[in-house]
JSON list of C-alpha atoms in Angstrom, two decimals:
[
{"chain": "A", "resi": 1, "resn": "UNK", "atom": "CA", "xyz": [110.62, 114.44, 89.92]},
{"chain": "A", "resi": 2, "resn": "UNK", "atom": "CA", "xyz": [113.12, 114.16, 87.12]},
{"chain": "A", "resi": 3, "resn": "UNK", "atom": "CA", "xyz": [113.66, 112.03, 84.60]},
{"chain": "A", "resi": 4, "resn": "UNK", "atom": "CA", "xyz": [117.27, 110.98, 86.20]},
{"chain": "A", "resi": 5, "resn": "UNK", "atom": "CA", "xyz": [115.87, 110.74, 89.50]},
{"chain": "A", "resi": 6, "resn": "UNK", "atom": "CA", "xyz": [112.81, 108.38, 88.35]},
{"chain": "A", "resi": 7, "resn": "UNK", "atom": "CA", "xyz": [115.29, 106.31, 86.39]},
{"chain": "A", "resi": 8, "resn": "UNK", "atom": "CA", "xyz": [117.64, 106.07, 89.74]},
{"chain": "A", "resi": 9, "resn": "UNK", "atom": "CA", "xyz": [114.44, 105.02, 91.64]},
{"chain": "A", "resi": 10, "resn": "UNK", "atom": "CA", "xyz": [113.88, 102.63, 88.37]},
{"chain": "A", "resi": 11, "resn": "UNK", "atom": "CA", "xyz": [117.04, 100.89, 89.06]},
{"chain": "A", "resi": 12, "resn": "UNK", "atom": "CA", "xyz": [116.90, 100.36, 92.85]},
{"chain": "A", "resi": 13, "resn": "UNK", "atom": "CA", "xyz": [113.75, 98.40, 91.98]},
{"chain": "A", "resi": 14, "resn": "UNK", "atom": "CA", "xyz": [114.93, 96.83, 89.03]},
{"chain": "A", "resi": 15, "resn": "UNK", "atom": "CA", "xyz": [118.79, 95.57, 90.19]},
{"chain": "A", "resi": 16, "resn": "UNK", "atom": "CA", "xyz": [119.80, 92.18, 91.21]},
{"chain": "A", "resi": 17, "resn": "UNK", "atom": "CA", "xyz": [122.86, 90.01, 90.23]},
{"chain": "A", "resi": 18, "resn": "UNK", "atom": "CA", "xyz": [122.56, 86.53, 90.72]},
{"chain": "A", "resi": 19, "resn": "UNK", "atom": "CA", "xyz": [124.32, 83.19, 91.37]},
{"chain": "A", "resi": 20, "resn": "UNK", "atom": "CA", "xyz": [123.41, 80.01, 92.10]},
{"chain": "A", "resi": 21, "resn": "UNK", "atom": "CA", "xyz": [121.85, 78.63, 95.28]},
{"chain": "A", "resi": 22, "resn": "UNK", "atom": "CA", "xyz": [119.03, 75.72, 96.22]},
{"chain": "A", "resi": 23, "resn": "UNK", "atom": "CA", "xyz": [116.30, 76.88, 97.89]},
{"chain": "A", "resi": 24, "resn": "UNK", "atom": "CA", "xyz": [114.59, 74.32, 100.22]},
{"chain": "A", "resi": 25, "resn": "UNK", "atom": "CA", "xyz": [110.77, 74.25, 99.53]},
{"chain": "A", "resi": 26, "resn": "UNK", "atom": "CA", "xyz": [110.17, 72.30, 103.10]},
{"chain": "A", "resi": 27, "resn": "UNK", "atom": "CA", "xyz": [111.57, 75.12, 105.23]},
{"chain": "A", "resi": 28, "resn": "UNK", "atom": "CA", "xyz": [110.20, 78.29, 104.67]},
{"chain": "A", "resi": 29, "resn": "UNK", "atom": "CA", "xyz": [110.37, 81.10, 107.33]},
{"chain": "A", "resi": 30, "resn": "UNK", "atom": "CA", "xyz": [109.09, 83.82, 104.72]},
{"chain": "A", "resi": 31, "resn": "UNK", "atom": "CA", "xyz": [105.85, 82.17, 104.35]},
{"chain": "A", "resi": 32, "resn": "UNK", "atom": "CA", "xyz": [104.68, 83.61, 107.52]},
{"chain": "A", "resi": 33, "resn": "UNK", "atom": "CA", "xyz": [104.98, 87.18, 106.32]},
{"chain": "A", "resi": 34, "resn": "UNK", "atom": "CA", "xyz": [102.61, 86.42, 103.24]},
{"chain": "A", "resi": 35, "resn": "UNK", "atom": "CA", "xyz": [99.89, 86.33, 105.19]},
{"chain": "A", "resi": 36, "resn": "UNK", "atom": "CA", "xyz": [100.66, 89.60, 106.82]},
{"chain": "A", "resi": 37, "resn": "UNK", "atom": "CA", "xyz": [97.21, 91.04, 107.39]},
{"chain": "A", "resi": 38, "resn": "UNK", "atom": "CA", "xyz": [97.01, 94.63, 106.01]},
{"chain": "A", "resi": 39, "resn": "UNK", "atom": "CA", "xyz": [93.86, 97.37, 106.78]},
{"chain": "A", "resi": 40, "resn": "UNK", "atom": "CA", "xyz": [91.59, 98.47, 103.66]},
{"chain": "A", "resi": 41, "resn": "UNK", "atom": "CA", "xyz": [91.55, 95.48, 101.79]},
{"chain": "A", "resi": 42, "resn": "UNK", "atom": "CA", "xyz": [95.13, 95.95, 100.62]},
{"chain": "A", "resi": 43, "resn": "UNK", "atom": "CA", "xyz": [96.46, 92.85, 99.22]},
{"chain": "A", "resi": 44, "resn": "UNK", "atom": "CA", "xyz": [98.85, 90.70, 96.88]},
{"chain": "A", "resi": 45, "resn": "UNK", "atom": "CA", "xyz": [96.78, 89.69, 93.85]},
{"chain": "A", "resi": 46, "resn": "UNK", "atom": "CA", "xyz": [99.86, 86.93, 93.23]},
{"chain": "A", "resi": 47, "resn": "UNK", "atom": "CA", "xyz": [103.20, 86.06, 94.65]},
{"chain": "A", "resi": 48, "resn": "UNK", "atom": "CA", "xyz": [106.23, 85.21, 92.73]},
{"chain": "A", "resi": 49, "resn": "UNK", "atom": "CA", "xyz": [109.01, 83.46, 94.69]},
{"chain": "A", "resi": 50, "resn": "UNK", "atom": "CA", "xyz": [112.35, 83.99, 93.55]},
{"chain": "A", "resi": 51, "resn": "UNK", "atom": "CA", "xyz": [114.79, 82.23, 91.44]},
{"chain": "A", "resi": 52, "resn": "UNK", "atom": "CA", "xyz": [115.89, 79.35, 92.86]},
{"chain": "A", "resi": 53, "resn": "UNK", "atom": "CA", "xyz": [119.60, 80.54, 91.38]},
{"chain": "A", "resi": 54, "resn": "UNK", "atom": "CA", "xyz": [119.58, 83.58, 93.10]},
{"chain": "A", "resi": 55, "resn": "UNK", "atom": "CA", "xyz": [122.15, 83.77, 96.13]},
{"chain": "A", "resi": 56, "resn": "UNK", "atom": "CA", "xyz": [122.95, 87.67, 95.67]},
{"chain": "A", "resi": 57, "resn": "UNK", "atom": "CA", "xyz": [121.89, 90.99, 94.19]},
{"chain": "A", "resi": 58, "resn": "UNK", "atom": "CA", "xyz": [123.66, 93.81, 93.26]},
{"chain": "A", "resi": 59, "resn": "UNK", "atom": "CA", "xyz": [122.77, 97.37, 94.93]},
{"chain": "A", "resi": 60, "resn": "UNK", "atom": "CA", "xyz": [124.22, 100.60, 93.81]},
{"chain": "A", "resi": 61, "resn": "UNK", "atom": "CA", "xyz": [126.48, 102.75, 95.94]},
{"chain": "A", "resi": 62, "resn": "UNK", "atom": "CA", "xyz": [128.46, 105.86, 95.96]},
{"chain": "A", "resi": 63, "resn": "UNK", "atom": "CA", "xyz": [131.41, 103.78, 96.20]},
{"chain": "A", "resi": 64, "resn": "UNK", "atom": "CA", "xyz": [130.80, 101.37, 93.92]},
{"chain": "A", "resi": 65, "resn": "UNK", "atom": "CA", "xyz": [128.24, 97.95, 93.68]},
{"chain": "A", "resi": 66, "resn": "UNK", "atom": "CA", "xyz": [128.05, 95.66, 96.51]},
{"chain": "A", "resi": 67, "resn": "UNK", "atom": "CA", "xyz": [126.33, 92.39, 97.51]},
{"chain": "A", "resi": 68, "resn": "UNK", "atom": "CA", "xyz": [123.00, 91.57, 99.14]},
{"chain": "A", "resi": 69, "resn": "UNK", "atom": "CA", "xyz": [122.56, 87.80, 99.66]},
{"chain": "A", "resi": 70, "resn": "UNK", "atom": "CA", "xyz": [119.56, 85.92, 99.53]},
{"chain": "A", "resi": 71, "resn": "UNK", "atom": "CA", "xyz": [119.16, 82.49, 100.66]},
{"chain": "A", "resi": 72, "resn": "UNK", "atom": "CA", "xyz": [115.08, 82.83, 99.93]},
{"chain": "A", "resi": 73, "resn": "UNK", "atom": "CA", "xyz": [112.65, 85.57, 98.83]},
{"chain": "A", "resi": 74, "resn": "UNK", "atom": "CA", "xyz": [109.25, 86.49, 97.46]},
{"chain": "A", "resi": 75, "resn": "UNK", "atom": "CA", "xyz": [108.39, 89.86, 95.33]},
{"chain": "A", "resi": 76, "resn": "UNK", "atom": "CA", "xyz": [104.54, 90.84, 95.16]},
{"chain": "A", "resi": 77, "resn": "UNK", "atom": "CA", "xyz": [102.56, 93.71, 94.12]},
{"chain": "A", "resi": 78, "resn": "UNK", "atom": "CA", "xyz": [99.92, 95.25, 96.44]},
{"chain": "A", "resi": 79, "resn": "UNK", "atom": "CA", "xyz": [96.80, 97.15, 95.52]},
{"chain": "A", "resi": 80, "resn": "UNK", "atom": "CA", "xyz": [93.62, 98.46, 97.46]},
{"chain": "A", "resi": 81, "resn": "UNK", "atom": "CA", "xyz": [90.18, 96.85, 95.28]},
{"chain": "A", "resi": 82, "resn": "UNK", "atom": "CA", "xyz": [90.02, 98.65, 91.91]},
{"chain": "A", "resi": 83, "resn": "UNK", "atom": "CA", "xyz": [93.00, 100.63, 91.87]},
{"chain": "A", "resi": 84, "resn": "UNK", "atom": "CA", "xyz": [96.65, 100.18, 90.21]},
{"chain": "A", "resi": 85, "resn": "UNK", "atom": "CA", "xyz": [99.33, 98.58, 92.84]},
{"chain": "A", "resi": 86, "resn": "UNK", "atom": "CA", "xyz": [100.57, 100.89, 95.74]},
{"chain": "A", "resi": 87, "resn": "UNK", "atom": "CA", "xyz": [103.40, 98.89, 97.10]},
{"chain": "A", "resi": 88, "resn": "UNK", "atom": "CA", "xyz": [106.12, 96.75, 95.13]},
{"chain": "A", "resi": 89, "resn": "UNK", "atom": "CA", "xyz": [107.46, 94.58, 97.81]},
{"chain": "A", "resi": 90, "resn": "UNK", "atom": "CA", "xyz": [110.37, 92.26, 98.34]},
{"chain": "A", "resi": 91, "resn": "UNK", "atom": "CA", "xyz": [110.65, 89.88, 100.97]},
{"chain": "A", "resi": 92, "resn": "UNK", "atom": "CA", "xyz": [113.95, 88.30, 101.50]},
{"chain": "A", "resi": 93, "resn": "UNK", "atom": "CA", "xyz": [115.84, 85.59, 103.91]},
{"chain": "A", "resi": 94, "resn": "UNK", "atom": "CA", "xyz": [119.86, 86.28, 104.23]},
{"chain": "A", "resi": 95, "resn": "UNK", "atom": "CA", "xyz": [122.24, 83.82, 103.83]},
{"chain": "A", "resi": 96, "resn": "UNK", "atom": "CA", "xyz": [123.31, 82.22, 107.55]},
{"chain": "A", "resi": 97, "resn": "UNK", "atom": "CA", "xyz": [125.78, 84.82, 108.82]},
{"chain": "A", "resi": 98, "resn": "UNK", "atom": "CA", "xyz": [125.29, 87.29, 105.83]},
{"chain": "A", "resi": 99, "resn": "UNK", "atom": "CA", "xyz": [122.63, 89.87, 107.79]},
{"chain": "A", "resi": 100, "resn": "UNK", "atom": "CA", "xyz": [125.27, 92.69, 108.87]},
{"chain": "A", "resi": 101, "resn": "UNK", "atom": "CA", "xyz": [127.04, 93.09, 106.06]},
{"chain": "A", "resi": 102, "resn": "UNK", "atom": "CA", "xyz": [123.65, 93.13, 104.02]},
{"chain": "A", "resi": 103, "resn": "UNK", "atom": "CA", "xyz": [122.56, 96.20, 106.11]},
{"chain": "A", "resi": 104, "resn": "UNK", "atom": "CA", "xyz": [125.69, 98.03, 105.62]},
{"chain": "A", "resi": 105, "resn": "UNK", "atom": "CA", "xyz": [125.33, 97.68, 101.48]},
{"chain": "A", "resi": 106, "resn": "UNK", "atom": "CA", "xyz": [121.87, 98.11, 102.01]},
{"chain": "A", "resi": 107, "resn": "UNK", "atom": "CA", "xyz": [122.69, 101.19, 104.34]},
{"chain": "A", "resi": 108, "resn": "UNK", "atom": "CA", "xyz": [125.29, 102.43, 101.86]},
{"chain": "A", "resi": 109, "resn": "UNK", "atom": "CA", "xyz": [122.54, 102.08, 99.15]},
{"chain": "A", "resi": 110, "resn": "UNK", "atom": "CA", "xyz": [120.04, 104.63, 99.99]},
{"chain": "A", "resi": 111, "resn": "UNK", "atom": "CA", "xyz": [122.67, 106.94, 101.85]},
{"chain": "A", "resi": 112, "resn": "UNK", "atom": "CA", "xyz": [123.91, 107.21, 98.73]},
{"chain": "A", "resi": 113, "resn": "UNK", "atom": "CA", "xyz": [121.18, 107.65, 96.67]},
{"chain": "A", "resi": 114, "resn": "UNK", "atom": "CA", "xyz": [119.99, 110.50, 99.13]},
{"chain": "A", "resi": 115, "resn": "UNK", "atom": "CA", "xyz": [122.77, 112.66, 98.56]},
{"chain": "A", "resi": 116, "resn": "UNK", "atom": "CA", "xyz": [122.71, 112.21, 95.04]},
{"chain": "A", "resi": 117, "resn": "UNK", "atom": "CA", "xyz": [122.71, 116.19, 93.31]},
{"chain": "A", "resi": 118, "resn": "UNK", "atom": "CA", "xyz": [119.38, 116.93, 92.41]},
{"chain": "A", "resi": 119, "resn": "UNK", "atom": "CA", "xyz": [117.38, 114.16, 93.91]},
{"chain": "A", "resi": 120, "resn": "UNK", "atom": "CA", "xyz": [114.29, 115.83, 95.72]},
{"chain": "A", "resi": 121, "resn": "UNK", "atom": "CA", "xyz": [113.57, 113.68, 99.08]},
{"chain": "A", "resi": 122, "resn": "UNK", "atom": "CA", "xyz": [113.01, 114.44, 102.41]},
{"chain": "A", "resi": 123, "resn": "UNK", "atom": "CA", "xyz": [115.93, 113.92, 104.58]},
{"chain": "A", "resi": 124, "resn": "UNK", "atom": "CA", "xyz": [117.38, 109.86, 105.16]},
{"chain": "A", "resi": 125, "resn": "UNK", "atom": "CA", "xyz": [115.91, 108.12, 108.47]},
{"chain": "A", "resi": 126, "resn": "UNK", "atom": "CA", "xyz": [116.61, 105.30, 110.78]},
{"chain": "A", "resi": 127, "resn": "UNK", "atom": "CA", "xyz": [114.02, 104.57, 112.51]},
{"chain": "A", "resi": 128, "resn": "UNK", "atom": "CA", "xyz": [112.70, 101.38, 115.16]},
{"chain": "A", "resi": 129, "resn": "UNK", "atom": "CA", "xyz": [109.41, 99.68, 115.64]},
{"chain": "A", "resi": 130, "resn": "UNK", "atom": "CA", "xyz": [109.09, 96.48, 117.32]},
{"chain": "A", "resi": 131, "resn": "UNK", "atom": "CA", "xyz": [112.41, 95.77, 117.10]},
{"chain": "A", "resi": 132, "resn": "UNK", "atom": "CA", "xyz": [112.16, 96.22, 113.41]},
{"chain": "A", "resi": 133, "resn": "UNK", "atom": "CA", "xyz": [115.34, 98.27, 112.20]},
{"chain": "A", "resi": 134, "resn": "UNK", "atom": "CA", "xyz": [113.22, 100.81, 109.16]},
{"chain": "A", "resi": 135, "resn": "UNK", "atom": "CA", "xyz": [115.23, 102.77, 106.44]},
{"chain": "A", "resi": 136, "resn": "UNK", "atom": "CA", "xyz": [113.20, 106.03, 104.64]},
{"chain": "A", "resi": 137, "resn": "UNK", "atom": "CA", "xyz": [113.54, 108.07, 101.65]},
{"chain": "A", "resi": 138, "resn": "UNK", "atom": "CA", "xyz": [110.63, 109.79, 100.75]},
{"chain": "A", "resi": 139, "resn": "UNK", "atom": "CA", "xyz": [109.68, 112.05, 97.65]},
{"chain": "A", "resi": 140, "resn": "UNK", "atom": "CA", "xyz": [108.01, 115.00, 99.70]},
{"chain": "A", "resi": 141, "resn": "UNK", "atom": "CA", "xyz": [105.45, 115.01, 96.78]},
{"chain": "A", "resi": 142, "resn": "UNK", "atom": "CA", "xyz": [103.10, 112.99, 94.36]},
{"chain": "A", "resi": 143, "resn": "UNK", "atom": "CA", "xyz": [104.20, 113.04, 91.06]},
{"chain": "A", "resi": 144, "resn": "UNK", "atom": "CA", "xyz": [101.52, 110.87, 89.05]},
{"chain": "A", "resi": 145, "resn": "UNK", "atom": "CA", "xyz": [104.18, 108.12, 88.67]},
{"chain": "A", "resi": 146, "resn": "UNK", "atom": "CA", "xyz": [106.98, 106.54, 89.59]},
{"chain": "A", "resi": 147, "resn": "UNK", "atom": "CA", "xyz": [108.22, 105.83, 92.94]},
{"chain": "A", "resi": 148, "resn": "UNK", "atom": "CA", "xyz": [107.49, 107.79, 95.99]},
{"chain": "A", "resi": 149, "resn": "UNK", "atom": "CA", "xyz": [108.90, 105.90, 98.86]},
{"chain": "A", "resi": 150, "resn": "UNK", "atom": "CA", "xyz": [111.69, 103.47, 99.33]},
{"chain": "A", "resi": 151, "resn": "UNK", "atom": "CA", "xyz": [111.27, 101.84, 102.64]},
{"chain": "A", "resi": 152, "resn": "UNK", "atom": "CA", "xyz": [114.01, 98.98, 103.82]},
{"chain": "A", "resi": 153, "resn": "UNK", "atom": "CA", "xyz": [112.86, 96.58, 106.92]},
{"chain": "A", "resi": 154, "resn": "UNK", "atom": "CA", "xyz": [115.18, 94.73, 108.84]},
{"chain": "A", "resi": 155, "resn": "UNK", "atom": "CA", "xyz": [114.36, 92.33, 111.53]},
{"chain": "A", "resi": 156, "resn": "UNK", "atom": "CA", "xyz": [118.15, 90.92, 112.89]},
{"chain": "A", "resi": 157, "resn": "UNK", "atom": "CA", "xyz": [115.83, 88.22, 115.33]},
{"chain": "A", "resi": 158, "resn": "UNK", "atom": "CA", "xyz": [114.58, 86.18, 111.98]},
{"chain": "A", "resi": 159, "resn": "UNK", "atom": "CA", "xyz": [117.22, 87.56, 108.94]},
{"chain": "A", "resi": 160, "resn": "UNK", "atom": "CA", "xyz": [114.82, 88.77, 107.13]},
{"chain": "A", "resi": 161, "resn": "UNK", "atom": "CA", "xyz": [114.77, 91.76, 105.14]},
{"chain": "A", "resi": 162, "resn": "UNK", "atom": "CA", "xyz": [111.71, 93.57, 103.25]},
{"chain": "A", "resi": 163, "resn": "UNK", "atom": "CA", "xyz": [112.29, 96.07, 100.57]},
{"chain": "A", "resi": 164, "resn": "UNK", "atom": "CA", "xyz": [108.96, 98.35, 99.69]},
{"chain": "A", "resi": 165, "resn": "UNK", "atom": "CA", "xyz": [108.42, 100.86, 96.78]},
{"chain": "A", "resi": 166, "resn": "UNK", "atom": "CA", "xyz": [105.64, 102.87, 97.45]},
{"chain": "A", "resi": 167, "resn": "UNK", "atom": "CA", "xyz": [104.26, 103.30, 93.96]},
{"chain": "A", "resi": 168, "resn": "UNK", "atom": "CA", "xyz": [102.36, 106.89, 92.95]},
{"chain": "A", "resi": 169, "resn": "UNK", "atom": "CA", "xyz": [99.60, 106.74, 90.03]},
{"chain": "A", "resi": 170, "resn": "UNK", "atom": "CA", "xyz": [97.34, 108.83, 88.25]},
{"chain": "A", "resi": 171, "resn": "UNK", "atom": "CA", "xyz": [94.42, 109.88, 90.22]},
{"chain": "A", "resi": 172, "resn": "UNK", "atom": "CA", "xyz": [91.62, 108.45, 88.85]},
{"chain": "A", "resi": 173, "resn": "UNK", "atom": "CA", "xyz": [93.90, 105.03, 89.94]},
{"chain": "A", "resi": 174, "resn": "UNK", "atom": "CA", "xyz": [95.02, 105.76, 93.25]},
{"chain": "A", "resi": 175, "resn": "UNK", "atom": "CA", "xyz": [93.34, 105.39, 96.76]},
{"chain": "A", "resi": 176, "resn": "UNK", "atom": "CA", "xyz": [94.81, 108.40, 98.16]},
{"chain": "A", "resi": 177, "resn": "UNK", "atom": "CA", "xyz": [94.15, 111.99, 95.96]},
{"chain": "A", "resi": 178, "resn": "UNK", "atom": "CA", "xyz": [96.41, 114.46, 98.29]},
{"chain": "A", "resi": 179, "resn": "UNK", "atom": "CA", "xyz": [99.93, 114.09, 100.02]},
{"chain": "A", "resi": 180, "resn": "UNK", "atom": "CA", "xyz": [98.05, 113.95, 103.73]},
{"chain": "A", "resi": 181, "resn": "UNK", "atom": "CA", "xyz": [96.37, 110.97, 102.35]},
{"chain": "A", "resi": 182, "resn": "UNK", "atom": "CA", "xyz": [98.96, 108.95, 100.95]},
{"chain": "A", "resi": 183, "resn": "UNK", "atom": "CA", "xyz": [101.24, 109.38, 104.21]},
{"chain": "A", "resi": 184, "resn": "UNK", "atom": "CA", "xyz": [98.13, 108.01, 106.54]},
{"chain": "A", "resi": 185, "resn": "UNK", "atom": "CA", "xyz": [98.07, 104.48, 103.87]},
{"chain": "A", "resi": 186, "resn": "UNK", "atom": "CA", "xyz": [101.84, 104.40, 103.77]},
{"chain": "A", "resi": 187, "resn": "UNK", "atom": "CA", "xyz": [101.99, 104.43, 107.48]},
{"chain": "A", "resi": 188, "resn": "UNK", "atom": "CA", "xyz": [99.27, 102.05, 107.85]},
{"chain": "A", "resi": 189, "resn": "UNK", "atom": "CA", "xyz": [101.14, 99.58, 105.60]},
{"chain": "A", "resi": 190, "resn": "UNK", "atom": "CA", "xyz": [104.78, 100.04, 107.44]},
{"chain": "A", "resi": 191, "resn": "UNK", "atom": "CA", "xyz": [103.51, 99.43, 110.88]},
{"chain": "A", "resi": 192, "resn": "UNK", "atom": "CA", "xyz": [101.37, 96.29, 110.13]},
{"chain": "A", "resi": 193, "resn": "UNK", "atom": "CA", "xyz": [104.67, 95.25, 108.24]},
{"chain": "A", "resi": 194, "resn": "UNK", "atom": "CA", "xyz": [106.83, 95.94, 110.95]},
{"chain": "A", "resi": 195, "resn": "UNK", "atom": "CA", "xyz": [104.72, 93.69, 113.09]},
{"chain": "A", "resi": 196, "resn": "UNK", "atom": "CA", "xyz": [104.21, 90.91, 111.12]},
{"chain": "A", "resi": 197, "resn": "UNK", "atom": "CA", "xyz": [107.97, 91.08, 110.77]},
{"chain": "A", "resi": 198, "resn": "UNK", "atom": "CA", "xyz": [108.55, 91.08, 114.88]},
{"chain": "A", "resi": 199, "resn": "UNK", "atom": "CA", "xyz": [105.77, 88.39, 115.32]},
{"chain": "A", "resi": 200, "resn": "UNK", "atom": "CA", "xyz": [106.72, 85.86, 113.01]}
]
């Protein structure tokens, strides 16, 4: 992967404007989906919950930056026992009202991104799982850093969306050594996702 390309995936992880909003530490929806149960020992060493301040974020499109709100969220890194984190993950609550037009900047987002010149990713997908809307752009290789997947939950029942970057690492710091391998873990991790997201 390319410098440009790494430093596109950089910034989809990295963005976020923000204004202000109070969260309300009694009611907490997200909390369920902490506690998501994933195979292999894969878990959140900590959990950092957003800024209180934070009712939007800015995402990147082909036509220019638009809004995500956020009423609530959480951002954790994931990691199998002794090995660097596989999965940066975002778990947000929309504003009341706010979900539709999320996915479509959301949407816009990662179309975009796909058909950027140059960028080296297996084609965009839609795809459903327990009524879980999923959005995929995958890197059809390992590249001993950076980002290999982008994968973008929805779940329209509960307003919740989850962002995950699937994280690559050197070898001798990864759980998965070949391409076959990594695509069984990411998998794994989606699907239990998915249905925490469905079931909470």
């Amino acid at each position: 992967m390319s410098y440009s390309i790494r430093f596109v995936f950089a910034a989809m992880v990295l963005s976020g404007a923000a204004a202000a909003h109070a969260q309300d530490p009694t009611s907490d929806p997200l909390r369920a989906l902490l506690a998501c149960p994933y195979a292999n020992g894969l878990k959140a060493p900590s959990v950092e919950r957003l800024p209180g301040n934070m009712a939007s974020r800015t995402v990147q499109t082909s036509t220019g930056p638009m809004q995500v709100s956020v009423a609530d969220g959480y951002r954790m890194m994931l990691a199998f026992p002794d090995t660097a984190p596989l999965v940066n993950l975002k778990l947000e609550r929309s504003q009341p009202g706010k979900l539709a037009a999320d996915r479509t900047a959301i949407l816009a987002q990662m179309t975009s991104f796909a058909a950027t010149p140059g960028t080296k990713v297996a084609p965009f997908k839609v795809i459903e799982r327990q009524g879980v809307e999923i959005m995929t752009l995958n890197n059809p290789t390992l590249n001993g850093g950076g980002v290999i997947s982008i994968y973008t939950l929805i779940s329209e029942k509960n307003n919740v969306i989850a962002t995950a970057y699937l994280l690559d690492q050197k070898p001798a710091q990864r759980k998965f050594q070949t391409y076959e391998q990594y695509l069984a873990l990411r998998d794994e991790f989606i699907y239990a996702l998915a249905l925490c997201m469905a079931e909470m």
